[in-house]
PDB file of C-alpha atoms and ligand atoms in Angstrom:
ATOM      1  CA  UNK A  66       0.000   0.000   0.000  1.00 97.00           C
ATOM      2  CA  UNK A  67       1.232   3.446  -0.685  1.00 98.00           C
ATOM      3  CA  UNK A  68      -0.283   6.849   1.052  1.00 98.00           C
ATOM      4  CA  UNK A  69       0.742  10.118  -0.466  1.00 98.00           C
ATOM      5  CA  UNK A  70       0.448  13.713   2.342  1.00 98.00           C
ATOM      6  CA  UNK A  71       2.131  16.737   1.618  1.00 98.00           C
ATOM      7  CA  UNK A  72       3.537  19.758   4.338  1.00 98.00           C
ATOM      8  CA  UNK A  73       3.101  22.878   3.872  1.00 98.00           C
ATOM      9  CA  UNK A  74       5.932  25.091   5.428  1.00 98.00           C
ATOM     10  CA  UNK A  75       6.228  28.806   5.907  1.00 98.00           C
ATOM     11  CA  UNK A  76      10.341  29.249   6.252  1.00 98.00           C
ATOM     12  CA  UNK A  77      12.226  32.288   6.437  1.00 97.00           C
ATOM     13  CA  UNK A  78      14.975  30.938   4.287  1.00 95.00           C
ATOM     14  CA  UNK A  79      19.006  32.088   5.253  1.00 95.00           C
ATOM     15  CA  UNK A  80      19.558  28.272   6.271  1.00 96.00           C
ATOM     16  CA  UNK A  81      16.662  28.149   8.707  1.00 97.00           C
ATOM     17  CA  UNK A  82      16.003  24.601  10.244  1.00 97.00           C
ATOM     18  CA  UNK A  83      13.151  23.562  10.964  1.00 98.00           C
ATOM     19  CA  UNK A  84      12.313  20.169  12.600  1.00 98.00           C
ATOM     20  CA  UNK A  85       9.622  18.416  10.412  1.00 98.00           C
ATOM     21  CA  UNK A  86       9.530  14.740  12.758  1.00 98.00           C
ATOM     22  CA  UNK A  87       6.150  15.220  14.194  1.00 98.00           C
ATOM     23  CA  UNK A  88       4.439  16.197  11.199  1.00 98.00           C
ATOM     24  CA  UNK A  89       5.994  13.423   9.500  1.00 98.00           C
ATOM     25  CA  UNK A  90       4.698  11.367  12.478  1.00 98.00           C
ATOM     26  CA  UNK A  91       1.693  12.621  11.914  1.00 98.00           C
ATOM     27  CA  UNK A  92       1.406  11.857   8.307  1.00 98.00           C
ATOM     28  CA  UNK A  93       2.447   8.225   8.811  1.00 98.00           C
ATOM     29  CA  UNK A  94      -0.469   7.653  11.975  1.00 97.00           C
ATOM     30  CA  UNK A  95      -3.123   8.603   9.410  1.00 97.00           C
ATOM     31  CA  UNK A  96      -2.044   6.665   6.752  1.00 98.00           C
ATOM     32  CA  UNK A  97      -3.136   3.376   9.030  1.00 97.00           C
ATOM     33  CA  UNK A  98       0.300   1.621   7.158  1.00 98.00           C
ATOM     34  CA  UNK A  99       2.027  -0.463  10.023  1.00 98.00           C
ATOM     35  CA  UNK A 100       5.201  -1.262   8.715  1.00 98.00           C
ATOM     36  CA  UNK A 101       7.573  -0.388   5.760  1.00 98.00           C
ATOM     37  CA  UNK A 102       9.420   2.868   4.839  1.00 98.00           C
ATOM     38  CA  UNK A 103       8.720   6.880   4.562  1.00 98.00           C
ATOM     39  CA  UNK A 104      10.126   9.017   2.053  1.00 98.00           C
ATOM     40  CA  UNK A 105      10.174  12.607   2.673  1.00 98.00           C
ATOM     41  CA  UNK A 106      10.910  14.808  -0.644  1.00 98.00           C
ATOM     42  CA  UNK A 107      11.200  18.136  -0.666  1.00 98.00           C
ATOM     43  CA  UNK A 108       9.979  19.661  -4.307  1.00 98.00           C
ATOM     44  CA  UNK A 109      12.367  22.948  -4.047  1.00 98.00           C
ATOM     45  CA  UNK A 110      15.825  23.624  -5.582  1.00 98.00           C
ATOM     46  CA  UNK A 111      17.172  25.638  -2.451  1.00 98.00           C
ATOM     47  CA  UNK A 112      16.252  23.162   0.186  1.00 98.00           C
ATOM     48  CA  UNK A 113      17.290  20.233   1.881  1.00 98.00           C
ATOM     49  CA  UNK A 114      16.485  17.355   3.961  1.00 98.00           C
ATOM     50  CA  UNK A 115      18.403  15.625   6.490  1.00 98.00           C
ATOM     51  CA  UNK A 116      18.257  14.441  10.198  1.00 98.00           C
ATOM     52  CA  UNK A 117      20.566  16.317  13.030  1.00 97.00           C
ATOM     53  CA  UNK A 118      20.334  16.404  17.040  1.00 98.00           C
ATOM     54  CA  UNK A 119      17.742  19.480  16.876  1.00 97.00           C
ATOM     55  CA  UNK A 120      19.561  21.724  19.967  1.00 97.00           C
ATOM     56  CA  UNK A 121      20.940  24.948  19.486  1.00 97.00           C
ATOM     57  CA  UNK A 122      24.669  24.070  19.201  1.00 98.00           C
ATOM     58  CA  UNK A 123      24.105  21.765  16.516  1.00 96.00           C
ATOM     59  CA  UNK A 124      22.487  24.154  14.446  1.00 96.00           C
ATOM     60  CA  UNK A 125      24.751  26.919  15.077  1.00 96.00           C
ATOM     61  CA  UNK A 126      27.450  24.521  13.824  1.00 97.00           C
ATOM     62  CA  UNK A 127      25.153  23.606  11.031  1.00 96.00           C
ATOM     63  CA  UNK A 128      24.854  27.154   9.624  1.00 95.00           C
ATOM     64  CA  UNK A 129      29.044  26.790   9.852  1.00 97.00           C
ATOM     65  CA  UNK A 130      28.993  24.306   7.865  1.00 97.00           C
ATOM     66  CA  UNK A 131      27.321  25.716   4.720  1.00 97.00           C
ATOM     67  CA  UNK A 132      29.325  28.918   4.710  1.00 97.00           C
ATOM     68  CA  UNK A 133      32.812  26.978   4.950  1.00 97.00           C
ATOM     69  CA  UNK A 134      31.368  24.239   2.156  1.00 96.00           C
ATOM     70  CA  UNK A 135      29.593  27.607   0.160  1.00 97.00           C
ATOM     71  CA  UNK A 136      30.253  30.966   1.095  1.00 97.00           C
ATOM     72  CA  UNK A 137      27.846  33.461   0.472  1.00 96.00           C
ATOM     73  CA  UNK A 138      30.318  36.248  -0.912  1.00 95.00           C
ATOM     74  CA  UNK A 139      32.123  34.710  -3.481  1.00 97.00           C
ATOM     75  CA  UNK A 140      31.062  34.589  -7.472  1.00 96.00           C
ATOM     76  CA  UNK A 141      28.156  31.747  -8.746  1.00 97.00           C
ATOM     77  CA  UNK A 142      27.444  31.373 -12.304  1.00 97.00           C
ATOM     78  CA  UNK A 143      24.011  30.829 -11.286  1.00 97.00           C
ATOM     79  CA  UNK A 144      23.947  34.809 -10.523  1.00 96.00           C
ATOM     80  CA  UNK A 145      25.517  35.630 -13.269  1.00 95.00           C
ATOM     81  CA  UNK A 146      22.996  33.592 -15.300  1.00 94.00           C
ATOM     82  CA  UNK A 147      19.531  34.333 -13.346  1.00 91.00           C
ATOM     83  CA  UNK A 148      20.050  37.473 -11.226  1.00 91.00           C
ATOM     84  CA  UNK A 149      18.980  35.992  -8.195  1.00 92.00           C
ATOM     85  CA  UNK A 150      21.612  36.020  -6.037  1.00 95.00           C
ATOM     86  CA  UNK A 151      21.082  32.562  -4.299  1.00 97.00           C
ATOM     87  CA  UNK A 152      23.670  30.589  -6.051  1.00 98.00           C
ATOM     88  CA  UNK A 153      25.047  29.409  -2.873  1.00 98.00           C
ATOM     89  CA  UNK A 154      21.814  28.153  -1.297  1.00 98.00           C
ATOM     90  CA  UNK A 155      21.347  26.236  -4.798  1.00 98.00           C
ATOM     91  CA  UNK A 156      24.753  24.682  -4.309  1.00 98.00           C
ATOM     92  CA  UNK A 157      23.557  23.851  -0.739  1.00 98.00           C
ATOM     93  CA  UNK A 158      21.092  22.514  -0.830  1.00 98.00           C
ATOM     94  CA  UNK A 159      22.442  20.335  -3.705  1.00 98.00           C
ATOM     95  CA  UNK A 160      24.813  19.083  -1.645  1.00 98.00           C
ATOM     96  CA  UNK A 161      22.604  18.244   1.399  1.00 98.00           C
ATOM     97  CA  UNK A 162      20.042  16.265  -1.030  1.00 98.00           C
ATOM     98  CA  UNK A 163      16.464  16.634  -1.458  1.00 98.00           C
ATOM     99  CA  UNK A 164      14.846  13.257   0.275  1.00 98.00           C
ATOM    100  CA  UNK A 165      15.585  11.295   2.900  1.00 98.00           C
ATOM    101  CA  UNK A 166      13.685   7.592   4.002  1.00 98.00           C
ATOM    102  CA  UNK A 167      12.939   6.111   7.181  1.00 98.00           C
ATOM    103  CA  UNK A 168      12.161   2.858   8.051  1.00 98.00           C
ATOM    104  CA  UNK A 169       8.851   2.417  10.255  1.00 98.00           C
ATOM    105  CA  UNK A 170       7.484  -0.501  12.749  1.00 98.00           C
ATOM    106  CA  UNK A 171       4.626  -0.686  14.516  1.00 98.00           C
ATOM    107  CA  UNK A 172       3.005   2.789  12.955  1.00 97.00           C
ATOM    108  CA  UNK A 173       6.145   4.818  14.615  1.00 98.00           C
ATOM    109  CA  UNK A 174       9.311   5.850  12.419  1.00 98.00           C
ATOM    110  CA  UNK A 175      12.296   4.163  13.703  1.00 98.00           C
ATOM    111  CA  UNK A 176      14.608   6.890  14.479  1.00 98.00           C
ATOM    112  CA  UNK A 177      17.067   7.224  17.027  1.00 97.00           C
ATOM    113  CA  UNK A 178      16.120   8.752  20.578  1.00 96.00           C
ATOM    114  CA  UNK A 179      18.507  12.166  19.700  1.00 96.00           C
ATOM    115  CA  UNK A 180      17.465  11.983  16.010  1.00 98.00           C
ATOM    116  CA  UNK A 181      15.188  14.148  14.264  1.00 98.00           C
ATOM    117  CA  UNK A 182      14.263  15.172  10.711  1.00 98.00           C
ATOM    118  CA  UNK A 183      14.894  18.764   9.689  1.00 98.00           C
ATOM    119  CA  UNK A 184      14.333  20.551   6.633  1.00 98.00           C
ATOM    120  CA  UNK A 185      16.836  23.458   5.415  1.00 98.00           C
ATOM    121  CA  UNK A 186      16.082  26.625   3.795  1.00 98.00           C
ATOM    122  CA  UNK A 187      18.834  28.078   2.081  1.00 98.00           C
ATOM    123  CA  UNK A 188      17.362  30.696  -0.231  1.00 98.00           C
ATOM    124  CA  UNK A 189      17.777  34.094   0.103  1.00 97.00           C
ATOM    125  CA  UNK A 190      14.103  35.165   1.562  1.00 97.00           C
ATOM    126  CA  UNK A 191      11.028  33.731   2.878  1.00 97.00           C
ATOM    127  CA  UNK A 192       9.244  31.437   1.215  1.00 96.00           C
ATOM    128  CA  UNK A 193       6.385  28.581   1.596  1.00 98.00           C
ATOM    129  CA  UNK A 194       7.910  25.444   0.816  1.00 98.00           C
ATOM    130  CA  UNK A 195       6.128  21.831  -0.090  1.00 98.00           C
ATOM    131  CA  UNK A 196       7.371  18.436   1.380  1.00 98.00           C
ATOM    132  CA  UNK A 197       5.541  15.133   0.004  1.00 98.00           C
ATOM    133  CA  UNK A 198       5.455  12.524   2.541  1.00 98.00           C
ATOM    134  CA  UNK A 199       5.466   8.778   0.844  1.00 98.00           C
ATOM    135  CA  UNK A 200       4.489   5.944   3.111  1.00 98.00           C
ATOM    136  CA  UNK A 201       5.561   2.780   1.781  1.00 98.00           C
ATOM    137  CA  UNK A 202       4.080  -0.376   3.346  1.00 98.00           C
ATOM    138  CA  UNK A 203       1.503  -2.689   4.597  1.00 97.00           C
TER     139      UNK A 203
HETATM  140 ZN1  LIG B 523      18.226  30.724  -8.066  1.00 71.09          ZN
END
């Protein structure tokens, strides 16, 4: 059986993490699958999905991270190209990756106890972003 739920997220953008687990959760308690795998894709060019520790150090270090991997005040061809002056969230968010699965027993998602799932919003202002939540199962 497959079930198919979408997010709707307000973010701010500048590499703003947000943790997504419980709607996730949520999404995967309605969809009455017990067992199998979720796949959480996010449909935007200048975000990313991953799981972190969600405290503040960790996403101070985070937000590091991205300016020593893709500084924000160097040249992208992407600017050059398109005028939009986000070339480094692009190249972000690339990196991070859009999707991320997670197995699931019992109707809960079968993370670790320090381990949650957190979108990233690289771009350059705020925007409403879409995540599609695929349960996979029976
Ligand atoms: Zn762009």
């Amino acid at each position: 059986m497959i079930y198919t739920g979408e997010l709707s997220l307000k973010t701010k953008g500048d590499g703003e993490i947000i943790d997504i687990t419980a709607k996730v959760q949520k999404h995967l308690t309605e969809s009455g699958i017990t067992g199998g795998i979720v796949m959480v894709f996010v449909q935007h060019s200048t975000c990313g999905i991953t799981t972190v520790e969600y405290e503040p150090g960790l996403i101070e270090d985070l937000g590091k991270l991205w300016e020593r991997i893709a500084p924000k005040n160097i040249p992208y061809a992407h600017d050059a190209h398109w005028g939009d002056g986000n070339g480094y969230a692009h190249v972000r968010a690339s990196l991070l990756g859009a999707s991320l699965t997670v197995p699931f027993t019992d109707k809960n998602l079968a993370l670790g106890t320090w381990q949650q799932i957190i979108l990233v919003d690289f771009d350059n202002r705020p925007r409403t972003r879409t995540v599609v939540v695929q349960v996979m199962g029976e």
